[in-house]
Amino acid sequence: MRRNKIALIGGGQIGGVLAQLISVRQLGDVVLFDIVEGLPQGKTLDIVEASRVDGFDAKVSGTNDYKDIQDSDIVIITAGLPRKPGMSRDDLLTVNAKIMKSVAENVKQYAPNAIVIVISNPLVAMVTLFQKVSGFPFNKVLGQAGVLDSSRFATFISWELGVSVKDVNAMVLGGHGDTMVPIVRYANVNGIPVMELLEKKYNDSSKAKEVMAAMVKRTKMAGGEVVELLKTGSAFYSPASSAIAMAESIIYDEKRILPTCAYLNGEFGVNGYYVGVPAVLGSSGVEKVMEFSLDAEEKAALDNSVNAVKGLVADMDRLGF
Ligand code: A3D
């Protein structure tokens, strides 16, 4: 039996961490692709030279030639450019859409059976475009955002309550950005509602609401908080770990329910768009979207998020993609 082959398109900050995590966890052989000569080769040589120390036998190689991703089982895409000073949102969308179009054409040619996880921003536009250009089945093209946003929310809850983050379940739905929807009602610590624990802690329900509102706000702004500190780029360890959780659920057919940017066919009242929702991830990719009832406030927040998604998709149409 051959090992899984995992292609990483984009060998920048996230791509490098992905390559290391896949190697150390022995999820499969890694091919790291980037257009910059030497970058993927240098990063993978560095990773593989620690194979004796970390104890892995996976093949890890870097390339500037798409032929080397031939027959990959999983493809994770981080290719793209960040916004530069003076660049409008449309300029960035145009640049990254051109990149994603060429990525999709090449993945279609060399890895036509792969399951594809997109991380490049703007996420919904990029995942939508990848699917459109590749023509891959919707269940095999998904985006990573919600696993990271949910992990951030869970981290803040664990700090606030002084409990292990392993016992915190918190889910963020919708788009990746200001309109994301942290589902407060279902946030719990081993089944105990977080709001109840906050009310006990402060013995004051309005204070508990205030504390939760601050955590929700921090979750929504968490990407920007990291950018402000780093100054030279955006978060890369946590997005890589999040995509690995999705890839693991697919590779091992775990059927975990993870917040996934998945294509909707009427679920949550949405038809024909990619939106962040809880989905079962298994060996065929997105196996099921887990629908559940939202209260009026959650529904309004999700609708707002879906409107932002529709705006992005319309922008891409307007720009000719
Ligand atoms: P960065 O370190 O700039 O890496 C991007 C890489 O893409 C660079 O090495 C480029 O050389 C490469 N690249 C450019 N054009 C092409 C091309 N045509 N083909 C292949 N590779 C190309 O960025 P990063 O790794 O920090 O972030 C990657 C992407 O993820 C960006 O779009 C970020 O905005 C996005 N991101 C998403 C999340 C989510 O949770 C959705 C979080 C953080 C970052």
Short mmCIF file of C-alpha atoms and ligand atoms in Angstrom, two decimals:
data_model
loop_
_atom_site.label_atom_id
_atom_site.label_comp_id
_atom_site.label_asym_id
_atom_site.label_seq_id
_atom_site.Cartn_x
_atom_site.Cartn_y
_atom_site.Cartn_z
CA MET A 1 0.00 0.00 0.00
CA ARG A 2 1.38 3.39 -0.88
CA ARG A 3 1.41 6.25 1.58
CA ASN A 4 -1.03 9.12 1.08
CA LYS A 5 0.38 11.85 -1.09
CA ILE A 6 -0.35 15.38 0.06
CA ALA A 7 0.38 18.36 -2.19
CA LEU A 8 0.74 21.82 -0.68
CA ILE A 9 0.28 24.63 -3.18
CA GLY A 10 2.02 27.67 -1.74
CA GLY A 11 5.22 27.32 0.22
CA GLY A 12 4.98 30.48 2.29
CA GLN A 13 4.36 30.78 6.01
CA ILE A 14 1.37 28.43 6.27
CA GLY A 15 2.69 26.04 3.59
CA GLY A 16 5.95 25.55 5.52
CA VAL A 17 4.20 24.75 8.80
CA LEU A 18 1.80 22.40 6.99
CA ALA A 19 4.76 20.50 5.50
CA GLN A 20 6.36 20.11 8.91
CA LEU A 21 3.15 19.02 10.67
CA ILE A 22 2.31 16.45 7.98
CA SER A 23 5.83 15.01 8.16
CA VAL A 24 6.06 14.81 11.94
CA ARG A 25 2.56 13.31 12.18
CA GLN A 26 3.35 10.93 9.30
CA LEU A 27 0.11 11.73 7.50
CA GLY A 28 1.68 11.04 4.14
CA ASP A 29 4.37 12.04 1.65
CA VAL A 30 4.56 15.78 1.07
CA VAL A 31 5.13 17.75 -2.12
CA LEU A 32 5.48 21.47 -1.45
CA PHE A 33 4.91 23.62 -4.56
CA ASP A 34 5.68 27.31 -4.97
CA ILE A 35 6.51 29.55 -7.94
CA VAL A 36 9.53 30.99 -6.11
CA GLU A 37 12.59 28.95 -7.06
CA GLY A 38 14.44 27.45 -4.12
CA LEU A 39 11.80 28.31 -1.51
CA PRO A 40 9.92 24.99 -1.40
CA GLN A 41 13.16 23.03 -1.98
CA GLY A 42 14.91 24.84 0.88
CA LYS A 43 12.02 24.50 3.33
CA THR A 44 11.50 20.79 2.66
CA LEU A 45 15.25 20.05 2.83
CA ASP A 46 15.31 21.74 6.21
CA ILE A 47 12.30 19.70 7.40
CA VAL A 48 13.59 16.38 6.10
CA GLU A 49 16.99 16.90 7.69
CA ALA A 50 15.21 16.62 11.03
CA SER A 51 13.63 13.27 10.06
CA ARG A 52 16.13 11.30 12.17
CA VAL A 53 15.38 13.48 15.18
CA ASP A 54 11.61 13.52 14.68
CA GLY A 55 11.56 9.89 13.52
CA PHE A 56 9.61 10.03 10.27
CA ASP A 57 10.12 8.24 6.97
CA ALA A 58 7.71 10.26 4.84
CA LYS A 59 9.09 11.66 1.61
CA VAL A 60 9.15 15.44 1.73
CA SER A 61 10.11 17.37 -1.38
CA GLY A 62 9.86 20.86 -2.79
CA THR A 63 9.13 21.76 -6.40
CA ASN A 64 8.36 24.49 -8.92
CA ASP A 65 6.88 21.97 -11.35
CA TYR A 66 3.22 20.99 -11.10
CA LYS A 67 4.02 17.56 -12.59
CA ASP A 68 5.37 16.56 -9.18
CA ILE A 69 1.93 16.79 -7.55
CA GLN A 70 0.75 13.97 -9.86
CA ASP A 71 -1.92 11.77 -8.26
CA SER A 72 -1.99 13.53 -4.90
CA ASP A 73 -4.79 12.37 -2.62
CA ILE A 74 -5.13 15.64 -0.75
CA VAL A 75 -4.23 19.15 -1.91
CA ILE A 76 -4.05 22.09 0.49
CA ILE A 77 -3.87 25.53 -1.11
CA THR A 78 -2.32 28.61 0.48
CA ALA A 79 -1.05 30.26 -2.71
CA GLY A 80 -1.79 33.94 -2.92
CA LEU A 81 -0.46 37.40 -2.31
CA PRO A 82 -1.17 39.62 0.69
CA ARG A 83 -2.63 43.10 0.19
CA LYS A 84 0.10 45.70 -0.44
CA PRO A 85 -0.15 49.43 0.37
CA GLY A 86 -2.26 51.24 -2.22
CA MET A 87 -3.98 48.07 -3.39
CA SER A 88 -7.78 48.07 -3.35
CA ARG A 89 -9.86 45.06 -2.33
CA ASP A 90 -10.73 44.53 -5.99
CA ASP A 91 -7.04 44.66 -6.97
CA LEU A 92 -6.25 41.96 -4.41
CA LEU A 93 -9.24 39.88 -5.48
CA THR A 94 -8.12 40.11 -9.12
CA VAL A 95 -4.52 39.12 -8.32
CA ASN A 96 -5.48 36.19 -6.11
CA ALA A 97 -8.25 35.01 -8.43
CA LYS A 98 -5.73 34.83 -11.29
CA ILE A 99 -3.44 32.75 -9.07
CA MET A 100 -6.30 30.47 -7.96
CA LYS A 101 -7.44 29.96 -11.55
CA SER A 102 -4.00 28.70 -12.56
CA VAL A 103 -3.76 26.56 -9.41
CA ALA A 104 -7.15 24.98 -10.17
CA GLU A 105 -6.23 24.25 -13.80
CA ASN A 106 -3.03 22.51 -12.71
CA VAL A 107 -4.59 20.56 -9.85
CA LYS A 108 -7.30 19.41 -12.26
CA GLN A 109 -4.64 18.22 -14.73
CA TYR A 110 -2.30 16.47 -12.30
CA ALA A 111 -4.41 15.46 -9.30
CA PRO A 112 -7.92 15.03 -10.69
CA ASN A 113 -9.09 12.79 -7.85
CA ALA A 114 -7.81 14.86 -4.95
CA ILE A 115 -9.81 16.29 -2.09
CA VAL A 116 -8.93 19.97 -1.89
CA ILE A 117 -8.76 22.22 1.16
CA VAL A 118 -8.44 25.93 0.36
CA ILE A 119 -6.98 28.38 2.88
CA SER A 120 -6.10 31.33 0.60
CA ASN A 121 -8.02 34.56 1.18
CA PRO A 122 -10.55 35.91 0.50
CA LEU A 123 -11.57 32.40 1.45
CA VAL A 124 -15.10 32.09 0.11
CA ALA A 125 -14.15 33.66 -3.23
CA MET A 126 -11.11 31.40 -3.59
CA VAL A 127 -12.90 28.16 -2.71
CA THR A 128 -15.80 29.06 -5.02
CA LEU A 129 -13.44 29.85 -7.87
CA PHE A 130 -11.38 26.69 -7.36
CA GLN A 131 -14.50 24.54 -7.63
CA LYS A 132 -15.79 26.45 -10.66
CA VAL A 133 -12.53 26.19 -12.63
CA SER A 134 -11.69 22.61 -11.64
CA GLY A 135 -15.24 21.28 -11.95
CA PHE A 136 -14.43 18.96 -9.01
CA PRO A 137 -17.46 17.59 -7.12
CA PHE A 138 -18.63 20.01 -4.41
CA ASN A 139 -17.98 17.49 -1.63
CA LYS A 140 -14.30 17.35 -2.61
CA VAL A 141 -13.65 21.10 -2.46
CA LEU A 142 -13.81 22.74 0.95
CA GLY A 143 -12.36 25.70 2.80
CA GLN A 144 -10.65 26.13 6.15
CA ALA A 145 -11.67 29.05 8.36
CA GLY A 146 -14.17 27.87 10.97
CA VAL A 147 -11.86 25.36 12.66
CA LEU A 148 -9.44 28.19 13.37
CA ASP A 149 -12.11 30.73 14.38
CA SER A 150 -13.69 28.12 16.69
CA SER A 151 -10.32 27.24 18.22
CA ARG A 152 -9.70 30.91 18.94
CA PHE A 153 -13.13 31.23 20.60
CA ALA A 154 -12.49 28.06 22.67
CA THR A 155 -9.07 29.37 23.73
CA PHE A 156 -10.52 32.63 25.04
CA ILE A 157 -13.27 30.73 26.91
CA SER A 158 -10.71 28.40 28.52
CA TRP A 159 -8.61 31.37 29.69
CA GLU A 160 -11.68 33.13 31.09
CA LEU A 161 -12.95 30.06 32.98
CA GLY A 162 -9.54 28.66 33.94
CA VAL A 163 -10.35 25.24 32.47
CA SER A 164 -8.58 22.99 29.99
CA VAL A 165 -9.27 24.01 26.42
CA LYS A 166 -9.66 20.28 25.67
CA ASP A 167 -13.02 20.37 27.47
CA VAL A 168 -14.31 23.46 25.67
CA ASN A 169 -16.64 23.07 22.68
CA ALA A 170 -17.32 26.27 20.82
CA MET A 171 -18.33 26.70 17.22
CA VAL A 172 -18.07 29.61 14.82
CA LEU A 173 -20.16 29.56 11.64
CA GLY A 174 -20.56 31.84 8.63
CA GLY A 175 -17.85 33.69 6.76
CA HIS A 176 -14.25 34.31 7.80
CA GLY A 177 -14.20 37.94 8.86
CA ASP A 178 -16.31 40.53 10.61
CA THR A 179 -19.52 38.67 9.83
CA MET A 180 -18.51 35.35 11.39
CA VAL A 181 -21.08 33.91 13.81
CA PRO A 182 -19.82 32.46 17.12
CA ILE A 183 -22.67 30.28 18.42
CA VAL A 184 -22.80 31.32 22.07
CA ARG A 185 -25.89 29.29 22.94
CA TYR A 186 -24.15 25.97 22.33
CA ALA A 187 -20.70 26.88 23.72
CA ASN A 188 -20.06 24.47 26.57
CA VAL A 189 -17.46 22.94 28.87
CA ASN A 190 -17.97 19.18 28.81
CA GLY A 191 -21.66 19.78 28.21
CA ILE A 192 -22.14 22.60 30.77
CA PRO A 193 -23.23 25.81 29.01
CA VAL A 194 -20.49 28.46 29.13
CA MET A 195 -23.05 31.18 29.88
CA GLU A 196 -24.16 29.28 33.02
CA LEU A 197 -20.54 28.99 34.17
CA LEU A 198 -19.97 32.71 33.56
CA GLU A 199 -23.13 33.61 35.48
CA LYS A 200 -21.92 31.45 38.41
CA LYS A 201 -18.46 33.02 38.25
CA TYR A 202 -19.72 36.62 38.32
CA ASN A 203 -23.03 36.04 40.12
CA ASP A 204 -24.38 38.67 37.74
CA SER A 205 -26.01 37.85 34.42
CA SER A 206 -25.35 41.21 32.78
CA LYS A 207 -21.64 40.98 33.67
CA ALA A 208 -21.61 37.43 32.23
CA LYS A 209 -23.13 38.73 28.99
CA GLU A 210 -20.56 41.54 28.86
CA VAL A 211 -17.68 39.08 29.30
CA MET A 212 -19.08 36.80 26.59
CA ALA A 213 -19.58 39.77 24.23
CA ALA A 214 -15.91 40.70 24.72
CA MET A 215 -14.81 37.14 23.87
CA VAL A 216 -17.01 37.10 20.77
CA LYS A 217 -15.54 40.44 19.68
CA ARG A 218 -11.97 39.24 20.26
CA THR A 219 -12.71 36.08 18.25
CA LYS A 220 -13.95 38.18 15.32
CA MET A 221 -10.88 40.42 15.46
CA ALA A 222 -8.37 37.65 16.30
CA GLY A 223 -6.78 37.50 12.85
CA GLY A 224 -6.18 41.26 12.92
CA GLU A 225 -4.77 41.07 16.46
CA VAL A 226 -2.04 38.70 15.24
CA VAL A 227 -1.34 40.83 12.14
CA GLU A 228 -0.91 43.91 14.31
CA LEU A 229 1.66 42.14 16.49
CA LEU A 230 3.57 40.42 13.67
CA LYS A 231 3.53 43.45 11.37
CA THR A 232 4.97 41.40 8.48
CA GLY A 233 2.22 38.85 7.82
CA SER A 234 -0.78 37.03 9.21
CA ALA A 235 -1.35 34.03 11.47
CA PHE A 236 0.27 30.87 10.17
CA TYR A 237 0.72 28.27 12.92
CA SER A 238 -2.98 28.13 13.82
CA PRO A 239 -4.35 28.10 10.25
CA ALA A 240 -1.95 25.25 9.42
CA SER A 241 -2.98 23.21 12.49
CA SER A 242 -6.64 23.80 11.62
CA ALA A 243 -6.27 22.53 8.06
CA ILE A 244 -4.40 19.50 9.41
CA ALA A 245 -7.36 18.64 11.67
CA MET A 246 -9.59 18.65 8.58
CA ALA A 247 -7.10 16.61 6.53
CA GLU A 248 -6.75 14.05 9.35
CA SER A 249 -10.51 13.58 9.56
CA ILE A 250 -10.54 12.92 5.80
CA ILE A 251 -7.44 10.68 5.71
CA TYR A 252 -8.51 8.53 8.67
CA ASP A 253 -12.24 8.71 7.77
CA GLU A 254 -12.84 10.00 11.29
CA LYS A 255 -16.16 11.65 10.41
CA ARG A 256 -15.46 14.51 12.78
CA ILE A 257 -17.97 17.34 12.72
CA LEU A 258 -15.83 20.38 11.96
CA PRO A 259 -16.87 23.90 11.02
CA THR A 260 -16.15 23.82 7.29
CA CYS A 261 -16.58 26.23 4.42
CA ALA A 262 -18.87 23.86 2.50
CA TYR A 263 -21.19 24.16 -0.49
CA LEU A 264 -24.82 24.40 0.55
CA ASN A 265 -27.80 22.90 -1.26
CA GLY A 266 -30.62 24.39 0.79
CA GLU A 267 -29.16 23.69 4.24
CA PHE A 268 -29.65 26.64 6.62
CA GLY A 269 -31.87 28.11 3.87
CA VAL A 270 -28.88 28.73 1.57
CA ASN A 271 -28.66 27.44 -1.97
CA GLY A 272 -25.58 27.45 -4.20
CA TYR A 273 -23.01 29.17 -2.00
CA TYR A 274 -20.02 28.17 0.13
CA VAL A 275 -20.66 29.05 3.79
CA GLY A 276 -19.06 28.04 7.10
CA VAL A 277 -21.23 25.31 8.62
CA PRO A 278 -20.72 22.16 10.73
CA ALA A 279 -19.92 19.29 8.38
CA VAL A 280 -18.98 15.63 8.69
CA LEU A 281 -15.52 15.17 7.15
CA GLY A 282 -14.60 11.66 6.03
CA SER A 283 -12.88 9.77 3.25
CA SER A 284 -15.08 11.34 0.57
CA GLY A 285 -14.59 14.88 1.83
CA VAL A 286 -17.69 16.74 3.00
CA GLU A 287 -20.04 13.83 3.69
CA LYS A 288 -22.91 15.69 5.31
CA VAL A 289 -23.77 19.18 6.44
CA MET A 290 -25.13 19.00 9.97
CA GLU A 291 -28.09 21.33 10.05
CA PHE A 292 -29.52 22.49 13.35
CA SER A 293 -32.07 25.11 14.33
CA LEU A 294 -30.89 28.65 14.87
CA ASP A 295 -32.72 31.19 17.00
CA ALA A 296 -33.79 34.50 15.44
CA GLU A 297 -30.61 36.35 16.43
CA GLU A 298 -28.30 33.57 15.16
CA LYS A 299 -30.31 33.29 11.94
CA ALA A 300 -30.04 37.06 11.36
CA ALA A 301 -26.27 36.92 11.98
CA LEU A 302 -25.87 33.98 9.58
CA ASP A 303 -27.98 35.76 6.93
CA ASN A 304 -25.72 38.77 7.29
CA SER A 305 -22.70 36.52 6.77
CA VAL A 306 -24.32 34.86 3.75
CA ASN A 307 -24.96 38.32 2.26
CA ALA A 308 -21.22 39.06 2.58
CA VAL A 309 -20.50 35.75 0.81
CA LYS A 310 -22.93 36.67 -1.99
CA GLY A 311 -21.23 40.08 -2.30
CA LEU A 312 -17.82 38.44 -2.75
CA VAL A 313 -19.12 36.01 -5.35
CA ALA A 314 -20.82 38.90 -7.20
CA ASP A 315 -17.52 40.85 -7.11
CA MET A 316 -15.79 37.91 -8.77
CA ASP A 317 -18.47 37.74 -11.47
CA ARG A 318 -18.11 41.50 -12.04
CA LEU A 319 -14.33 41.11 -12.38
CA GLY A 320 -14.83 38.34 -14.94
CA PHE A 321 -13.91 35.24 -12.95
P1 A3D B 1 2.61 33.76 2.32
O1 A3D B 1 3.66 33.47 3.33
O2 A3D B 1 2.64 35.04 1.56
O3 A3D B 1 2.59 32.53 1.29
C1 A3D B 1 1.89 32.54 0.08
C2 A3D B 1 2.76 31.82 -0.92
O4 A3D B 1 2.06 31.73 -2.16
C3 A3D B 1 4.09 32.55 -1.24
O5 A3D B 1 5.19 31.72 -0.94
C4 A3D B 1 3.99 32.83 -2.74
O6 A3D B 1 5.24 32.70 -3.42
C5 A3D B 1 3.04 31.74 -3.18
N1 A3D B 1 2.43 31.98 -4.48
C6 A3D B 1 2.14 33.16 -5.08
N2 A3D B 1 1.64 32.92 -6.31
C7 A3D B 1 1.60 31.58 -6.48
C8 A3D B 1 1.20 30.73 -7.53
N3 A3D B 1 0.72 31.23 -8.67
N4 A3D B 1 1.32 29.42 -7.35
C9 A3D B 1 1.81 28.90 -6.20
N5 A3D B 1 2.22 29.66 -5.17
C10 A3D B 1 2.11 30.98 -5.32
O7 A3D B 1 1.15 33.70 2.99
P2 A3D B 1 0.65 32.76 4.18
O8 A3D B 1 1.20 31.38 4.00
O9 A3D B 1 0.86 33.47 5.47
O10 A3D B 1 -0.91 32.79 3.87
C11 A3D B 1 -1.41 32.12 2.73
C12 A3D B 1 -2.86 32.52 2.47
O11 A3D B 1 -3.68 32.09 3.53
C13 A3D B 1 -3.11 34.02 2.35
O12 A3D B 1 -4.04 34.26 1.30
C14 A3D B 1 -3.71 34.38 3.69
O13 A3D B 1 -4.52 35.55 3.61
C15 A3D B 1 -4.52 33.15 3.96
N6 A3D B 1 -4.91 32.92 5.35
C16 A3D B 1 -6.11 32.34 5.56
C17 A3D B 1 -6.53 32.07 6.85
C18 A3D B 1 -7.85 31.42 7.09
O14 A3D B 1 -8.12 30.97 8.17
C19 A3D B 1 -8.81 31.33 5.98
C20 A3D B 1 -5.70 32.39 7.94
C21 A3D B 1 -4.48 32.97 7.69
C22 A3D B 1 -4.09 33.23 6.39
#
